[in-house]
Coordinates of C-alpha atoms in Angstrom, one line a residue:
X1 CA 12.5 -10.6 14.6
X2 CA 12.5 -8.1 11.7
X3 CA 10.9 -10.2 9.0
X4 CA 8.6 -13.0 9.9
X5 CA 6.4 -13.9 7.0
X6 CA 8.7 -14.3 4.0
X7 CA 7.6 -16.9 1.4
X8 CA 9.6 -18.5 -1.4
X9 CA 7.6 -20.2 -4.2
X10 CA 10.5 -22.4 -5.2
X11 CA 11.5 -23.8 -1.8
X12 CA 8.1 -23.4 -0.2
X13 CA 9.9 -21.8 2.8
X14 CA 7.4 -19.8 4.9
X15 CA 7.9 -17.9 8.1
X16 CA 11.6 -17.1 7.7
X17 CA 13.0 -14.6 10.3
X18 CA 15.8 -12.1 10.0
X19 CA 16.9 -11.1 13.5
X20 CA 18.2 -7.6 14.0
X21 CA 21.4 -8.8 15.5
X22 CA 22.1 -10.8 12.4
X23 CA 21.4 -7.8 10.2
X24 CA 24.0 -5.8 12.2
X25 CA 26.5 -8.7 11.8
X26 CA 26.1 -8.6 8.0
X27 CA 26.6 -4.8 8.0
X28 CA 29.7 -5.1 10.2
X29 CA 31.1 -7.8 8.0
X30 CA 30.8 -5.6 4.9
X31 CA 32.2 -2.6 6.6
X32 CA 35.2 -4.6 7.8
X33 CA 35.9 -6.4 4.5
X34 CA 35.0 -3.6 2.1
X35 CA 32.0 -5.4 0.5
X36 CA 28.7 -3.6 -0.1
X37 CA 25.4 -4.9 1.1
X38 CA 22.4 -4.7 -1.2
X39 CA 19.2 -5.8 0.6
X40 CA 16.1 -7.3 -1.2
X41 CA 12.8 -6.3 0.3
X42 CA 9.8 -8.7 0.0
X43 CA 7.1 -7.5 -2.4
X44 CA 4.7 -10.0 -0.9
X45 CA 4.5 -8.5 2.6
X46 CA 0.8 -7.8 3.1
X47 CA -0.3 -10.0 0.3
X48 CA -1.9 -13.5 0.1
X49 CA -0.9 -16.1 -2.5
X50 CA -4.0 -17.1 -4.5
X51 CA -2.4 -19.5 -7.0
X52 CA 1.0 -19.9 -8.7
X53 CA 2.4 -16.4 -9.2
X54 CA -1.0 -14.7 -8.5
X55 CA -1.3 -12.6 -5.3
X56 CA -4.1 -10.6 -3.7
X57 CA -3.8 -7.5 -1.5
X58 CA -1.4 -4.6 -1.6
X59 CA 2.3 -4.3 -0.6
X60 CA 2.6 -3.3 3.0
X61 CA 5.7 -1.1 3.5
X62 CA 5.5 -1.1 7.4
X63 CA 8.0 -4.0 7.7
X64 CA 10.5 -2.1 5.5
X65 CA 10.0 1.0 7.6
X66 CA 11.0 -0.9 10.7
X67 CA 14.2 -2.1 8.9
X68 CA 15.0 1.4 7.9
X69 CA 14.5 2.8 11.4
X70 CA 16.8 0.2 12.8
X71 CA 19.4 0.7 10.1
X72 CA 19.5 4.5 10.7
X73 CA 19.5 4.2 14.5
X74 CA 22.4 1.8 14.4
X75 CA 24.3 3.4 11.5
X76 CA 24.2 0.2 9.4
X77 CA 26.1 0.4 6.1
X78 CA 23.6 -0.6 3.4
X79 CA 24.5 0.2 -0.2
X80 CA 21.1 -0.3 -1.6
X81 CA 17.6 -1.8 -1.5
X82 CA 15.6 -3.7 -4.1
X83 CA 11.8 -4.4 -4.0
X84 CA 10.7 -7.8 -5.0
X85 CA 12.5 -10.5 -7.1
X86 CA 11.4 -11.4 -10.6
X87 CA 7.9 -10.1 -10.3
X88 CA 7.6 -8.0 -13.4
X89 CA 4.5 -8.5 -15.6
X90 CA 4.1 -11.7 -17.6
X91 CA 7.9 -12.3 -17.3
X92 CA 7.6 -12.7 -13.5
X93 CA 8.6 -15.9 -11.9
X94 CA 7.8 -15.2 -8.2
X95 CA 4.8 -13.1 -9.0
X96 CA 3.2 -11.1 -11.9
X97 CA 2.4 -7.5 -11.3
X98 CA 1.6 -4.8 -13.8
X99 CA 3.9 -1.9 -14.5
X100 CA 1.5 0.7 -13.0
X101 CA 1.3 -1.0 -9.6
X102 CA 5.0 -1.8 -9.5
X103 CA 6.0 1.8 -10.4
X104 CA 3.6 3.2 -7.8
X105 CA 5.2 1.0 -5.0
X106 CA 8.7 1.8 -6.1
X107 CA 7.8 5.5 -5.8
X108 CA 6.5 4.8 -2.3
X109 CA 9.7 3.0 -1.4
X110 CA 11.8 5.9 -2.7
X111 CA 9.9 8.3 -0.5
X112 CA 10.3 6.0 2.5
X113 CA 14.1 5.8 2.0
X114 CA 14.3 9.6 1.6
X115 CA 12.2 10.1 4.8
X116 CA 14.7 8.0 6.8
X117 CA 18.1 9.0 5.2
X118 CA 17.3 12.4 3.8
X119 CA 20.1 13.8 1.7
X120 CA 22.7 12.0 3.7
X121 CA 25.7 10.7 1.6
X122 CA 25.0 7.3 3.3
X123 CA 21.5 7.1 1.8
X124 CA 21.1 3.7 0.1
X125 CA 20.5 3.3 -3.6
X126 CA 17.1 2.1 -4.8
X127 CA 17.6 -0.6 -7.4
X128 CA 15.3 -2.6 -9.6
X129 CA 13.5 -4.2 -11.2
X130 CA 15.3 -7.6 -10.9
X131 CA 13.7 -9.0 -14.0
X132 CA 14.5 -12.6 -15.0
X133 CA 13.5 -12.1 -18.6
X134 CA 14.3 -8.6 -19.9
X135 CA 11.1 -7.2 -21.6
X136 CA 11.6 -3.8 -23.2
X137 CA 7.9 -3.2 -23.4
X138 CA 7.3 -3.7 -19.7
X139 CA 10.4 -1.6 -18.8
X140 CA 9.3 1.3 -21.1
X141 CA 5.8 1.2 -19.5
X142 CA 7.4 1.3 -16.1
X143 CA 9.5 4.4 -16.8
X144 CA 6.5 6.0 -18.5
X145 CA 4.8 6.1 -15.1
X146 CA 7.0 9.2 -14.2
X147 CA 9.3 6.8 -12.4
X148 CA 12.3 8.8 -11.3
X149 CA 12.7 6.7 -8.2
X150 CA 15.4 4.3 -9.3
X151 CA 19.1 4.9 -9.0
X152 CA 20.0 1.8 -10.9
X153 CA 18.3 -0.7 -13.2
X154 CA 18.9 -4.4 -12.4
X155 CA 18.2 -7.6 -14.4
X156 CA 19.2 -11.3 -14.3
X157 CA 21.0 -13.6 -16.7
X158 CA 21.8 -17.3 -16.5
X159 CA 23.8 -18.1 -19.6
X160 CA 23.5 -21.9 -19.2
X161 CA 19.8 -21.9 -18.4
X162 CA 18.6 -24.3 -15.7
X163 CA 21.7 -26.4 -16.1
X164 CA 19.8 -29.6 -16.8
X165 CA 21.2 -30.2 -20.3
X166 CA 23.7 -33.0 -20.9
X167 CA 27.1 -32.5 -19.4
X168 CA 29.0 -32.2 -22.7
X169 CA 26.4 -29.8 -24.2
X170 CA 26.9 -27.4 -21.2
X171 CA 30.7 -27.6 -21.6
X172 CA 30.5 -26.9 -25.3
X173 CA 28.2 -24.0 -24.7
X174 CA 30.6 -22.4 -22.3
X175 CA 33.4 -22.7 -24.8
X176 CA 31.4 -21.5 -27.8
X177 CA 32.2 -17.8 -28.6
X178 CA 28.9 -17.4 -30.5
X179 CA 26.9 -18.4 -27.5
X180 CA 28.9 -16.2 -25.2
X181 CA 28.3 -13.3 -27.6
X182 CA 24.6 -13.6 -27.1
X183 CA 24.9 -12.0 -23.6
X184 CA 26.9 -9.2 -25.2
X185 CA 24.1 -8.4 -27.5
X186 CA 21.6 -8.5 -24.6
X187 CA 23.8 -6.2 -22.5
X188 CA 24.1 -3.7 -25.3
X189 CA 20.3 -3.7 -25.9
X190 CA 19.6 -3.3 -22.2
X191 CA 22.0 -0.4 -21.8
X192 CA 20.8 1.4 -24.9
X193 CA 17.1 1.0 -23.9
X194 CA 17.6 2.1 -20.3
X195 CA 19.6 5.2 -21.3
X196 CA 16.7 6.0 -23.7
X197 CA 14.0 5.5 -21.1
X198 CA 15.9 7.1 -18.2
X199 CA 19.1 8.9 -19.3
X200 CA 22.0 8.7 -16.8
X201 CA 20.7 5.8 -14.7
X202 CA 23.1 3.0 -13.8
X203 CA 22.7 -0.5 -15.2
X204 CA 23.5 -3.4 -13.0
X205 CA 23.6 -7.1 -13.7
X206 CA 21.8 -8.0 -10.5
X207 CA 22.2 -11.8 -10.9
X208 CA 24.7 -13.2 -13.3
X209 CA 25.1 -17.0 -13.0
X210 CA 26.0 -19.9 -15.2
X211 CA 23.0 -22.1 -14.3
X212 CA 20.1 -21.1 -12.1
X213 CA 18.8 -23.2 -9.2
X214 CA 22.2 -23.3 -7.5
X215 CA 24.3 -24.3 -10.6
X216 CA 25.3 -27.7 -12.0
X217 CA 27.7 -30.0 -10.1
X218 CA 30.9 -30.7 -12.2
X219 CA 30.3 -27.6 -14.4
X220 CA 29.7 -24.4 -12.5
X221 CA 32.0 -25.5 -9.7
X222 CA 34.9 -26.3 -12.0
X223 CA 37.6 -24.5 -14.0
X224 CA 35.6 -24.5 -17.2
X225 CA 33.0 -22.2 -15.6
X226 CA 35.6 -19.4 -15.5
X227 CA 35.3 -18.9 -19.2
X228 CA 31.6 -17.8 -19.3
X229 CA 32.2 -15.8 -16.0
X230 CA 35.1 -13.7 -17.2
X231 CA 33.5 -13.2 -20.6
X232 CA 30.2 -12.0 -19.0
X233 CA 32.1 -9.6 -16.7
X234 CA 33.9 -8.1 -19.7
X235 CA 30.8 -7.9 -21.9
X236 CA 28.9 -6.1 -19.1
X237 CA 31.7 -3.6 -18.6
X238 CA 32.0 -3.0 -22.3
X239 CA 28.3 -2.1 -22.5
X240 CA 28.0 0.4 -19.7
X241 CA 27.3 -1.8 -16.7

């Protein structure tokens, strides 16, 4: 069992386990179908939850090191790694960590990846920060920590929010050009900011969904959902993603 103490605040799932054979199956699937596997590493390994979003302790990279050792030994095809999910400062949902600590741990992870893959062309990208609410101040503080570790900057957008609004309102929002253009403005801002903070880095929309929390039945699983999806893809491509 590679990972045995994962914890999800939303589902209250604790003690999840990723078996090594399963990881290899995922890698083989992507190699056979042409997809690329980006793997999210827990930022809570070694920490203890004190209360909602507040954690004590330090990130323990030993579990990640075991994953890397197995991946290199078995020649697994992994395109990239991310550290944590929505844990950036006051915008964090799963946890709230300050830019100085987060930057320090990203630098440690970069070193760990380099130690295992070296300069190999198969070396995975390091991506981050997986923010749920883009905060330019936090991001600027992060890159000010001499953070050259990241190969790509990632953020999340759910154009329909949590999907709990009335059915007709959600449909109207999807078909409203002015609402769809709000993402275009955000994508432009993010790309301009990131190129200013760290010129040349890639910008990825790490999560781009209609409604968070698994969508909204009758909306995000229907034809009308294709409108926001295609528009979002185009806006992201237009603005350097």
